[in-house]
Amino acid sequence: MSYVDLLAWLVESRSKLEGCRVDNIFSTDRENTYLLVIHCPSGDHSLVIEPSKRVHFTNFVRNKGLSNKARMLRELIRGSVIRRVDVIENERILKMELSNNTIIYIELLPKGILVITDMDNKIKFVTEHKEFRDRVMKPGEMYVLPPKQEGLPREEIEKLIKKGAIARILGVPQEIISALSLNVTSLEDLERAKFEVAKVLEDIREGKITPCIDLEKTVLPIEFPGCTKKESFNEALDEYFTNKERNEITEDKNEGEIKKLESTISNLNQTIKELRDNAEQFRNYGRLLMENFSQIEAEIKYKGSNEVQIGNYKIQVNPKLSVTKNAAIYFDKAKELEAKARKAEETIQQLTKKKAELEAMVNESKEGKIISLRKKEWYEKYHWSITTNGFLVIAGRDVDQNESLVRKLLEPDDIFLHADIQGAPATIIKNPKDIQEIDIIDAAIIAASYSKAWKLGLASVDVFWVYGNQVSKSPPAGEYLPKGSFMIYGKKNYLKNVKLELAIGINEQGGLRLEAGSINVISRRCKAYVTITPGENDQQKLAERILKILSRQTGLEGIKVFQEDLVRLIPGKSRIASSSDKLKDNLSDQT
């Protein structure tokens, strides 16, 4: 990313940074690349940071890890709020000031690094210790910006103009110059070019951005020939860099083995050619001996020759043997060489099969490490499900969300559900026009499963439902309603003994997403799923087990990246009751 790119991205993305909290930090499979989970009022966002290359939000999910550097970053910035974000003027450096009196510097310069300092710019952490002529990058030292490039003398500028090195003079990438069709052959042209570049920067600062991408070439915040426009510059950056990342991902061991196999196959093909050429030559010798039987017999019998001349060929013979036996020796040699060639061909077939298997593993690995996610919907911050007939069900994850659902989202005609037990989520069916009983049952399973009944290990619990206009936050006179509590007026409609059994699956339509709900719903929406009931297995361990099953069912190796999301879907200690491929729960596998 250039300074222009970084500026455009920040102008567009500032609201997703300032005032938001750093919830978590992860390392990735890609060296020196980090994921920051940013929590904002509008929802959670994943920020990719790769010093010296890029910073942007991503809708693609990668394998998450916790390297030593990522662990140190967690200790320094996790839980802090981003107060202010700026781009250092004319530098590819992003500066983020945090509420815990620390500053993050993300350098996108060549050999750039990520630096954490205190408010006086004393370095606390760097992703890589480096020493330059003008600055030392290691803990305890003062963070110093790279030295400003001094203005070039006129003579140097004229030389650069002659060389066509305009990008160096203007301080913008060549792609910008090409996009603006700037043709600079004189100092006068240079002044006009400076004006055009300044106008682009001013437009960007004012939010006039035209995100454009060519996956094979570049991505820019302005239009350029052959590009495809995107809705946002961040979307363009995410697509461009993720595509590059996919192309760069390799399985070194397998690809090294593939190269060895290719070399062996090539050598064997050459060997087969030589064997067949020699076999044909030996057969030809045998034929020539038999076709010239009388001449050869005379030379062998009367002259005792061990070499005979037939046309242009000199053929070695054994004078002690007959012409027929000499010819037979050559025919036998030809057969031996043909047999060796066939054996080599069989070996090539085996190696080719092995090579194809390794190539499939490499491709599977490349596809598995980065999985495209659909854009998260607003309701995904809650527990949610879709009923049999397509109605949206949302349920609170905690007291705050319960309060928010009833105060802000519950409409008079919506259906409100609640398990008949203390400690249950406020559950809503939105816009339930022409709703059927099966839809209410689907929603009741969500209301029951995420209630305290699951943690108590119950098999079932009653659930009641009412209309939104029967729910109130206003208590009777003289009474007080605690946060997350509500008054229900009028008749309650009960669903007795709602079974605590939740289905969880992978929906592959339009990108991958985990979904939870009734078996009836999930079996229709997801090709691969499991059902769980209250049990004794820890959520983390059970999530690992479930992902193995779903991975086997879908053939997707990269879905382990969903582990954290899956843990949030499991209501408490559980067991696997069944899965879409009829696998039964094996408790020994889950402990």
Coordinates of C-alpha atoms in Angstrom, one line a residue:
M1 CA 0.0 0.0 0.0
S2 CA 1.2 3.5 -0.9
Y3 CA 0.6 6.7 1.1
V4 CA -2.3 7.4 -1.2
D5 CA -3.8 4.0 -0.5
L6 CA -3.3 4.3 3.2
L7 CA -4.9 7.8 3.3
A8 CA -7.9 6.7 1.3
W9 CA -8.4 3.6 3.5
L10 CA -8.3 5.7 6.7
V11 CA -10.7 8.3 5.3
E12 CA -13.2 5.5 4.5
S13 CA -12.6 3.3 7.6
R14 CA -12.0 5.8 10.5
S15 CA -15.4 5.2 12.0
K16 CA -14.6 1.5 12.3
L17 CA -11.5 2.3 14.4
E18 CA -12.0 5.4 16.6
G19 CA -14.0 4.7 19.7
C20 CA -13.8 0.9 19.1
R21 CA -12.2 -1.6 21.4
V22 CA -9.3 -4.0 20.7
D23 CA -11.0 -7.3 21.7
N24 CA -8.3 -9.7 20.7
I25 CA -5.1 -10.3 18.7
F26 CA -4.0 -13.3 16.8
S27 CA -1.1 -14.4 14.6
T28 CA -1.8 -16.1 11.3
D29 CA -0.3 -18.8 9.1
R30 CA 1.3 -16.0 7.1
E31 CA 4.6 -14.8 8.7
N32 CA 4.5 -11.4 10.3
T33 CA 0.8 -11.0 9.7
Y34 CA -1.6 -10.3 12.6
L35 CA -5.4 -10.1 13.1
L36 CA -6.9 -7.6 15.4
V37 CA -10.6 -8.2 16.4
I38 CA -12.1 -4.7 16.8
H39 CA -15.4 -4.4 18.6
C40 CA -17.5 -1.4 17.6
P41 CA -21.1 -0.4 18.4
S42 CA -21.8 -1.4 14.8
G43 CA -20.4 -4.8 15.3
D44 CA -17.1 -6.7 15.2
H45 CA -14.4 -6.3 12.5
S46 CA -11.2 -8.1 11.8
L47 CA -8.2 -5.9 11.0
V48 CA -5.4 -7.5 9.0
I49 CA -2.0 -5.9 9.7
E50 CA 1.1 -7.0 7.7
P51 CA 3.9 -4.5 8.3
S52 CA 5.6 -3.2 5.2
K53 CA 2.7 -4.3 3.0
R54 CA -0.9 -3.6 4.1
V55 CA -3.5 -2.8 6.7
H56 CA -7.3 -3.3 6.1
F57 CA -10.4 -4.9 7.4
T58 CA -11.2 -8.4 6.0
N59 CA -14.2 -10.5 5.3
F60 CA -12.0 -13.5 4.9
V61 CA -11.1 -15.7 7.8
R62 CA -7.7 -17.3 8.3
N63 CA -6.2 -19.9 10.6
K64 CA -5.7 -18.1 13.9
G65 CA -2.7 -18.7 16.2
L66 CA -1.0 -17.2 19.1
S67 CA 2.7 -16.7 18.5
N68 CA 5.0 -15.2 21.1
K69 CA 4.7 -11.8 19.4
A70 CA 0.9 -12.0 19.2
R71 CA 0.8 -12.9 22.9
M72 CA 3.0 -9.8 23.7
L73 CA 0.6 -7.6 21.7
R74 CA -2.3 -9.0 23.6
E75 CA -0.7 -8.1 26.9
L76 CA 0.0 -4.5 25.7
I77 CA -3.2 -3.5 23.9
R78 CA -6.0 -6.0 24.4
G79 CA -9.1 -4.3 25.9
S80 CA -7.9 -0.8 25.1
V81 CA -10.1 1.6 23.1
I82 CA -8.8 3.3 20.0
R83 CA -9.0 7.0 20.6
R84 CA -7.5 8.5 17.5
V85 CA -6.1 7.2 14.2
D86 CA -4.0 9.3 11.7
V87 CA -1.7 8.8 8.8
I88 CA 1.7 10.4 9.2
E89 CA 1.9 13.2 6.5
N90 CA 3.4 11.9 3.3
E91 CA 4.5 8.6 5.0
R92 CA 3.2 5.1 4.7
I93 CA 2.8 5.0 8.5
L94 CA -0.5 4.6 10.4
K95 CA -0.6 5.9 14.0
M96 CA -3.2 4.7 16.5
E97 CA -3.5 6.2 20.0
L98 CA -5.1 3.9 22.6
S99 CA -6.9 4.5 25.9
N100 CA -4.2 2.7 27.9
N101 CA -1.7 5.5 27.0
T102 CA 0.1 3.5 24.3
I103 CA 0.6 4.2 20.6
I104 CA 0.7 1.7 17.7
Y105 CA 2.8 2.6 14.7
I106 CA 2.2 0.4 11.6
E107 CA 4.9 1.0 9.0
L108 CA 4.1 0.0 5.5
L109 CA 7.5 1.1 4.3
P110 CA 10.0 -1.4 2.8
K111 CA 11.4 -3.3 5.8
G112 CA 8.6 -1.8 7.9
I113 CA 7.6 -3.0 11.3
L114 CA 4.8 -2.7 13.9
V115 CA 5.8 -0.7 17.0
I116 CA 4.2 -0.1 20.3
T117 CA 5.3 2.9 22.3
D118 CA 4.2 4.9 25.4
M119 CA 2.8 8.4 24.9
D120 CA 6.4 9.8 24.9
N121 CA 7.3 7.5 22.0
K122 CA 9.5 5.2 24.1
I123 CA 9.4 1.8 22.4
K124 CA 7.7 -1.0 24.4
F125 CA 7.5 -3.6 21.6
V126 CA 8.6 -4.1 18.0
T127 CA 7.8 -7.0 15.7
E128 CA 11.5 -7.0 14.6
H129 CA 14.6 -5.4 16.1
K130 CA 16.2 -3.2 13.5
E131 CA 19.0 -0.6 13.3
F132 CA 19.1 2.0 10.6
R133 CA 21.5 4.9 10.1
D134 CA 19.0 7.3 11.6
R135 CA 17.0 5.3 14.1
V136 CA 17.2 2.2 16.3
M137 CA 14.1 0.1 16.6
K138 CA 14.1 -1.9 19.8
P139 CA 12.5 -1.7 23.2
G140 CA 13.8 1.1 25.4
E141 CA 14.8 3.3 22.5
M142 CA 12.8 6.3 21.3
Y143 CA 10.6 5.8 18.3
V144 CA 11.8 8.1 15.5
L145 CA 10.1 8.6 12.2
P146 CA 12.1 8.0 9.1
P147 CA 14.1 11.0 7.9
K148 CA 12.2 13.3 5.5
Q149 CA 13.5 13.1 2.0
E150 CA 15.1 16.4 1.1
G151 CA 14.1 18.2 -2.1
L152 CA 15.9 17.1 -5.1
P153 CA 18.2 19.6 -6.9
R154 CA 17.1 20.8 -10.3
E155 CA 19.8 18.9 -12.1
E156 CA 18.7 15.6 -10.5
I157 CA 15.0 16.3 -11.3
E158 CA 15.9 16.9 -15.0
K159 CA 17.8 13.6 -15.1
L160 CA 14.9 11.8 -13.5
I161 CA 12.5 13.3 -16.0
K162 CA 14.7 12.1 -18.9
K163 CA 14.7 8.6 -17.4
G164 CA 10.9 8.7 -16.9
A165 CA 11.2 8.2 -13.1
I166 CA 8.4 10.6 -12.3
A167 CA 7.1 8.5 -9.5
R168 CA 10.2 9.2 -7.5
I169 CA 9.9 12.9 -7.9
L170 CA 6.1 13.1 -7.1
G171 CA 6.3 10.6 -4.3
V172 CA 3.4 8.5 -5.6
P173 CA 3.3 5.0 -7.1
Q174 CA 3.7 4.6 -10.9
E175 CA 0.2 3.2 -11.0
I176 CA -1.2 6.6 -10.0
I177 CA 0.8 8.3 -12.7
S178 CA -0.5 5.9 -15.3
A179 CA -4.1 6.2 -14.1
L180 CA -3.8 10.0 -14.4
S181 CA -2.2 9.7 -17.8
L182 CA 0.6 12.0 -16.8
N183 CA 3.2 12.5 -19.5
V184 CA 6.1 14.5 -18.0
T185 CA 8.9 15.5 -20.4
S186 CA 9.7 19.0 -19.0
L187 CA 9.7 21.0 -15.8
E188 CA 6.5 22.6 -17.0
D189 CA 4.9 19.2 -17.3
L190 CA 6.1 18.4 -13.9
E191 CA 4.3 21.3 -12.3
R192 CA 1.1 20.3 -14.0
A193 CA 1.6 16.7 -12.7
K194 CA 2.1 18.0 -9.2
F195 CA -1.2 19.9 -9.4
E196 CA -3.0 16.7 -10.6
V197 CA -1.6 14.6 -7.8
A198 CA -2.4 17.3 -5.2
K199 CA -6.0 17.3 -6.6
V200 CA -6.3 13.6 -6.2
L201 CA -5.0 13.8 -2.6
E202 CA -7.5 16.6 -1.8
D203 CA -10.4 14.6 -3.3
I204 CA -9.4 11.6 -1.2
R205 CA -9.3 13.7 2.0
E206 CA -12.8 14.9 1.1
G207 CA -14.0 11.3 0.7
K208 CA -14.2 11.4 -3.1
I209 CA -12.9 7.9 -3.6
T210 CA -13.5 5.6 -6.6
P211 CA -12.3 2.1 -5.4
C212 CA -11.0 0.1 -8.4
I213 CA -9.2 -3.2 -8.7
D214 CA -7.4 -5.3 -11.3
L215 CA -6.6 -8.6 -9.5
E216 CA -3.6 -9.2 -11.8
K217 CA -2.2 -5.7 -11.5
T218 CA -3.1 -3.4 -8.7
V219 CA -5.8 -1.7 -6.6
L220 CA -6.2 2.0 -6.4
P221 CA -8.7 4.6 -4.8
I222 CA -9.1 6.2 -8.3
E223 CA -10.3 4.7 -11.5
F224 CA -7.8 3.4 -14.0
P225 CA -8.1 1.6 -17.4
G226 CA -9.3 -2.0 -17.2
C227 CA -10.3 -1.9 -13.5
T228 CA -13.4 -3.2 -11.8
K229 CA -15.1 -0.7 -9.5
K230 CA -16.0 -1.8 -5.9
E231 CA -18.4 -0.4 -3.3
S232 CA -15.6 0.4 -0.9
F233 CA -11.8 0.8 -1.0
N234 CA -11.5 -1.6 1.9
E235 CA -13.4 -4.2 -0.1
A236 CA -11.0 -3.7 -3.0
L237 CA -8.0 -4.0 -0.8
D238 CA -9.3 -7.1 0.9
E239 CA -10.0 -8.9 -2.4
Y240 CA -6.7 -7.9 -3.9
F241 CA -4.4 -8.8 -1.1
T242 CA -6.4 -12.0 -0.2
N243 CA -6.1 -13.1 -3.8
K244 CA -2.3 -12.4 -3.7
E245 CA -2.1 -14.3 -0.4
R246 CA -3.9 -17.3 -1.9
N247 CA -1.5 -17.4 -4.8
E248 CA 1.5 -17.2 -2.4
I249 CA 0.4 -19.9 0.0
T250 CA 2.4 -23.1 -0.6
E251 CA 3.0 -26.3 1.2
D252 CA 6.8 -26.4 0.9
K253 CA 7.1 -30.0 1.8
N254 CA 4.5 -31.2 -0.7
E255 CA 5.6 -28.9 -3.4
G256 CA 9.2 -29.9 -2.9
E257 CA 8.2 -33.5 -3.3
I258 CA 6.2 -32.6 -6.4
K259 CA 9.2 -31.1 -8.0
K260 CA 11.3 -34.2 -7.2
L261 CA 8.6 -36.4 -8.7
E262 CA 8.4 -34.2 -11.8
S263 CA 12.2 -34.5 -12.2
T264 CA 12.1 -38.3 -11.7
I265 CA 9.2 -38.6 -14.2
S266 CA 11.2 -36.5 -16.7
N267 CA 14.3 -38.6 -16.3
L268 CA 12.3 -41.8 -16.6
N269 CA 10.7 -40.6 -19.9
Q270 CA 14.1 -39.9 -21.2
T271 CA 15.3 -43.4 -20.1
I272 CA 12.3 -45.0 -21.8
K273 CA 13.1 -43.2 -25.1
E274 CA 16.7 -44.4 -24.9
L275 CA 15.6 -48.0 -24.1
R276 CA 13.1 -48.1 -26.9
D277 CA 15.6 -46.6 -29.4
N278 CA 18.2 -49.2 -28.4
A279 CA 15.6 -52.0 -28.6
E280 CA 14.6 -50.9 -32.1
Q281 CA 18.3 -50.9 -33.1
F282 CA 18.8 -54.4 -31.7
R283 CA 15.7 -55.7 -33.5
N284 CA 17.0 -54.0 -36.7
Y285 CA 20.4 -55.8 -36.3
G286 CA 18.6 -59.1 -35.8
R287 CA 16.5 -58.6 -39.0
L288 CA 19.5 -57.5 -41.0
L289 CA 21.4 -60.7 -40.0
M290 CA 18.5 -62.9 -41.0
E291 CA 17.8 -61.0 -44.2
N292 CA 21.5 -61.4 -45.2
F293 CA 21.9 -64.9 -43.9
S294 CA 24.1 -66.3 -46.7
Q295 CA 26.6 -63.4 -46.7
I296 CA 26.9 -63.3 -42.9
E297 CA 27.2 -67.1 -42.7
A298 CA 30.2 -67.1 -45.1
E299 CA 31.9 -64.3 -43.2
I300 CA 31.4 -66.0 -39.8
K301 CA 32.1 -69.5 -41.0
Y302 CA 35.1 -69.0 -43.4
K303 CA 36.6 -65.7 -42.2
G304 CA 35.9 -66.0 -38.5
S305 CA 34.8 -62.3 -38.4
N306 CA 33.5 -60.8 -35.1
E307 CA 32.1 -57.8 -36.9
V308 CA 30.1 -57.7 -40.2
Q309 CA 29.2 -54.8 -42.4
I310 CA 25.7 -54.6 -43.8
G311 CA 25.0 -51.4 -45.7
N312 CA 25.8 -48.6 -43.3
Y313 CA 25.7 -50.8 -40.2
K314 CA 28.6 -52.5 -38.5
I315 CA 27.2 -55.3 -36.4
Q316 CA 29.1 -57.2 -33.7
V317 CA 28.7 -61.0 -33.9
N318 CA 30.1 -64.1 -32.2
P319 CA 31.9 -66.2 -34.8
K320 CA 31.5 -69.3 -32.8
L321 CA 27.7 -69.1 -33.1
S322 CA 25.4 -69.5 -36.1
V323 CA 23.8 -66.5 -37.8
T324 CA 20.4 -67.6 -36.4
K325 CA 21.8 -67.6 -32.8
N326 CA 23.5 -64.2 -33.3
A327 CA 20.2 -62.8 -34.5
A328 CA 18.4 -64.4 -31.6
I329 CA 20.8 -62.6 -29.2
Y330 CA 19.8 -59.3 -30.6
F331 CA 16.1 -60.1 -30.6
D332 CA 16.4 -61.2 -26.9
K333 CA 18.3 -57.9 -26.0
A334 CA 15.5 -55.9 -27.7
K335 CA 12.9 -57.8 -25.6
E336 CA 14.9 -57.1 -22.4
L337 CA 15.0 -53.4 -23.1
E338 CA 11.3 -53.3 -24.0
A339 CA 10.5 -55.0 -20.7
K340 CA 12.6 -52.4 -18.8
A341 CA 10.7 -49.6 -20.7
R342 CA 7.4 -51.1 -19.7
K343 CA 8.5 -51.3 -16.1
A344 CA 9.6 -47.7 -16.3
E345 CA 6.2 -46.8 -17.7
E346 CA 4.5 -48.5 -14.7
T347 CA 6.7 -46.5 -12.4
I348 CA 5.7 -43.3 -14.1
Q349 CA 2.0 -44.2 -13.7
Q350 CA 2.6 -44.7 -10.0
L351 CA 4.6 -41.5 -9.6
T352 CA 2.0 -39.5 -11.7
K353 CA -0.8 -40.7 -9.4
K354 CA 1.3 -39.8 -6.3
K355 CA 2.0 -36.4 -7.9
A356 CA -1.7 -35.8 -8.5
E357 CA -2.5 -36.7 -4.9
L358 CA 0.1 -34.2 -3.6
E359 CA -1.1 -31.5 -6.0
A360 CA -4.6 -32.1 -4.7
M361 CA -3.3 -31.8 -1.1
V362 CA -1.6 -28.5 -2.0
N363 CA -4.7 -27.1 -3.6
E364 CA -6.8 -28.3 -0.7
S365 CA -4.4 -26.6 1.7
K366 CA -4.5 -23.3 -0.3
E367 CA -8.3 -23.3 -0.3
G368 CA -8.6 -24.5 3.3
K369 CA -6.4 -21.8 4.8
I370 CA -8.5 -18.9 3.7
I371 CA -12.3 -19.4 3.6
S372 CA -14.6 -16.7 2.1
L373 CA -17.2 -15.5 4.6
R374 CA -20.4 -13.8 3.7
K375 CA -20.7 -10.3 5.2
K376 CA -22.0 -10.5 8.7
E377 CA -25.6 -9.5 9.2
W378 CA -26.7 -7.1 12.0
Y379 CA -28.4 -9.9 13.9
E380 CA -25.3 -12.1 14.1
K381 CA -24.2 -10.3 17.3
Y382 CA -27.1 -12.1 19.0
H383 CA -28.0 -15.8 19.2
W384 CA -30.0 -16.2 16.0
S385 CA -31.7 -18.8 13.7
I386 CA -34.0 -19.0 10.7
T387 CA -37.2 -20.9 11.1
T388 CA -38.7 -23.5 8.7
N389 CA -40.6 -20.9 6.8
G390 CA -37.8 -18.3 6.8
F391 CA -38.7 -16.1 9.9
L392 CA -35.7 -14.5 11.7
V393 CA -35.3 -15.5 15.4
I394 CA -33.0 -13.5 17.6
A395 CA -32.1 -14.1 21.3
G396 CA -30.0 -12.2 23.8
R397 CA -26.6 -13.5 24.7
D398 CA -26.6 -11.6 28.1
V399 CA -28.6 -9.3 30.2
D400 CA -27.6 -6.2 28.2
Q401 CA -28.7 -7.8 24.9
N402 CA -32.0 -9.0 26.5
E403 CA -32.6 -5.4 27.6
S404 CA -31.7 -4.0 24.1
L405 CA -33.8 -6.5 22.3
V406 CA -37.0 -5.6 24.2
R407 CA -36.4 -1.9 24.3
K408 CA -35.2 -1.4 20.7
L409 CA -36.2 -4.3 18.5
L410 CA -39.4 -5.8 19.8
E411 CA -42.4 -4.6 17.8
P412 CA -46.0 -5.0 18.9
D413 CA -46.7 -7.8 16.3
D414 CA -43.5 -9.7 16.9
I415 CA -43.6 -12.9 19.0
F416 CA -41.7 -12.9 22.3
L417 CA -40.6 -16.3 23.7
H418 CA -39.0 -17.2 27.1
A419 CA -38.1 -20.5 28.7
D420 CA -40.1 -21.0 31.9
I421 CA -36.9 -20.8 34.1
Q422 CA -34.9 -18.1 35.7
G423 CA -31.9 -17.3 33.5
A424 CA -33.1 -17.5 29.9
P425 CA -32.7 -15.3 26.9
A426 CA -35.3 -12.8 25.6
T427 CA -36.2 -14.4 22.2
I428 CA -38.0 -12.7 19.4
I429 CA -39.5 -13.9 16.1
K430 CA -39.4 -10.8 13.8
N431 CA -42.3 -9.9 11.5
P432 CA -44.2 -13.2 12.0
K433 CA -46.9 -12.6 9.4
D434 CA -48.7 -15.9 8.5
I435 CA -46.5 -17.7 10.9
Q436 CA -47.1 -21.4 11.5
E437 CA -46.8 -23.6 14.6
I438 CA -43.6 -25.2 13.3
D439 CA -41.9 -21.8 13.2
I440 CA -42.8 -21.1 16.9
I441 CA -41.5 -24.5 17.8
D442 CA -38.2 -23.8 16.0
A443 CA -37.9 -20.5 17.9
A444 CA -38.8 -22.3 21.2
I445 CA -35.8 -24.6 20.7
I446 CA -33.5 -21.5 20.7
A447 CA -35.2 -20.0 23.7
A448 CA -34.9 -23.3 25.6
S449 CA -31.4 -24.3 24.5
Y450 CA -29.7 -21.0 25.5
S451 CA -31.5 -21.0 28.9
K452 CA -30.1 -22.1 32.2
A453 CA -31.9 -25.4 31.7
W454 CA -29.0 -26.6 29.5
K455 CA -26.3 -25.8 32.1
L456 CA -28.4 -27.7 34.7
G457 CA -28.4 -30.7 32.4
L458 CA -32.2 -30.9 32.0
A459 CA -33.7 -32.9 29.2
S460 CA -36.5 -30.4 28.5
V461 CA -38.1 -27.2 29.7
D462 CA -41.4 -25.4 29.1
V463 CA -41.4 -22.3 26.9
F464 CA -44.1 -19.7 26.7
W465 CA -44.8 -17.2 24.0
V466 CA -46.8 -13.9 23.7
Y467 CA -47.0 -11.0 21.3
G468 CA -44.7 -8.0 21.6
N469 CA -47.6 -5.8 22.8
Q470 CA -47.9 -8.0 25.9
V471 CA -44.3 -7.3 27.0
S472 CA -43.5 -4.2 29.0
K473 CA -40.6 -2.6 30.8
S474 CA -43.0 -0.7 33.0
P475 CA -43.5 -2.4 36.4
P476 CA -46.6 -2.0 38.5
A477 CA -46.7 1.0 40.7
G478 CA -44.3 0.8 43.6
E479 CA -42.3 -2.1 42.1
Y480 CA -38.9 -2.2 40.4
L481 CA -37.8 -4.3 37.5
P482 CA -34.1 -5.3 37.4
K483 CA -32.1 -4.9 34.2
G484 CA -33.1 -7.6 31.8
S485 CA -36.5 -8.3 33.4
F486 CA -39.9 -7.6 31.9
M487 CA -43.6 -7.6 32.7
I488 CA -45.9 -10.0 30.7
Y489 CA -49.5 -9.0 30.5
G490 CA -52.3 -11.2 29.3
K491 CA -52.4 -14.9 28.4
K492 CA -49.2 -16.9 28.0
N493 CA -49.2 -19.6 25.3
Y494 CA -47.1 -22.6 26.5
L495 CA -45.1 -25.2 24.7
K496 CA -44.6 -28.0 27.1
N497 CA -41.4 -30.1 27.4
V498 CA -39.4 -28.4 24.7
K499 CA -36.5 -30.9 24.2
L500 CA -33.0 -29.5 24.8
E501 CA -31.4 -30.6 21.5
L502 CA -29.6 -28.1 19.3
A503 CA -28.4 -28.7 15.7
I504 CA -25.2 -26.8 14.5
G505 CA -24.1 -26.9 10.9
I506 CA -22.1 -25.2 8.1
N507 CA -24.2 -23.3 5.6
E508 CA -22.2 -23.0 2.3
Q509 CA -24.5 -20.8 0.3
G510 CA -22.9 -17.5 -0.6
G511 CA -19.9 -18.1 1.7
L512 CA -19.5 -20.1 4.8
R513 CA -21.3 -19.5 8.0
L514 CA -22.1 -21.6 11.2
E515 CA -25.8 -21.8 12.0
A516 CA -27.7 -23.2 15.0
G517 CA -31.3 -24.2 15.3
S518 CA -33.7 -27.0 15.4
I519 CA -32.8 -30.2 13.6
N520 CA -35.7 -29.6 11.2
V521 CA -34.2 -26.3 10.2
I522 CA -30.5 -27.1 10.1
S523 CA -30.9 -30.3 8.2
R524 CA -32.6 -28.3 5.4
R525 CA -30.2 -25.4 5.4
C526 CA -26.9 -27.2 6.0
K527 CA -25.4 -30.2 4.2
A528 CA -23.2 -31.0 7.2
Y529 CA -24.4 -30.7 10.8
V530 CA -24.3 -32.3 14.2
T531 CA -26.9 -32.3 17.0
I532 CA -25.9 -31.8 20.6
T533 CA -27.6 -32.3 24.0
P534 CA -26.6 -31.4 27.5
G535 CA -23.6 -33.5 28.6
E536 CA -20.3 -33.5 30.3
N537 CA -17.9 -32.4 27.6
D538 CA -16.2 -29.0 27.8
Q539 CA -17.2 -26.5 25.0
Q540 CA -13.7 -26.1 23.7
K541 CA -13.0 -29.8 23.3
L542 CA -16.4 -30.5 22.0
A543 CA -15.9 -27.7 19.4
E544 CA -12.7 -29.4 18.2
R545 CA -14.6 -32.7 17.8
I546 CA -17.5 -31.1 16.0
L547 CA -15.2 -29.3 13.5
K548 CA -13.4 -32.6 12.7
I549 CA -16.8 -34.1 11.9
L550 CA -17.9 -31.1 9.8
S551 CA -14.6 -31.0 8.0
R552 CA -14.9 -34.7 7.1
Q553 CA -18.4 -34.2 5.9
T554 CA -17.7 -31.1 3.8
G555 CA -14.1 -31.8 2.7
L556 CA -13.2 -28.3 3.9
E557 CA -9.9 -28.5 5.8
G558 CA -9.9 -24.9 6.8
I559 CA -13.0 -24.8 8.9
K560 CA -11.1 -25.0 12.1
V561 CA -10.9 -21.2 11.9
F562 CA -14.6 -21.3 13.1
Q563 CA -13.6 -22.8 16.5
E564 CA -14.2 -19.6 18.5
D565 CA -17.5 -18.9 16.8
L566 CA -18.5 -22.5 17.4
V567 CA -17.7 -22.3 21.1
R568 CA -20.1 -19.4 21.3
L569 CA -22.9 -21.5 19.8
I570 CA -22.6 -24.3 22.3
P571 CA -24.8 -23.5 25.3
G572 CA -22.7 -25.3 27.9
K573 CA -21.2 -28.7 28.6
S574 CA -22.7 -31.0 25.9
R575 CA -22.4 -34.2 24.1
I576 CA -22.8 -35.0 20.4
A577 CA -26.1 -36.9 19.8
S578 CA -25.8 -37.5 16.1
S579 CA -24.6 -35.9 12.9
S580 CA -25.7 -35.7 9.3
D581 CA -23.6 -38.7 8.3
K582 CA -25.2 -40.7 11.1
L583 CA -22.1 -40.8 13.3
K584 CA -23.1 -41.4 16.9
D585 CA -21.6 -39.7 19.9
N586 CA -18.4 -41.4 21.1
L587 CA -17.6 -40.0 24.5
S588 CA -14.1 -41.4 24.4
D589 CA -13.4 -39.2 21.4
Q590 CA -14.7 -36.1 23.1
T591 CA -12.8 -36.2 26.4

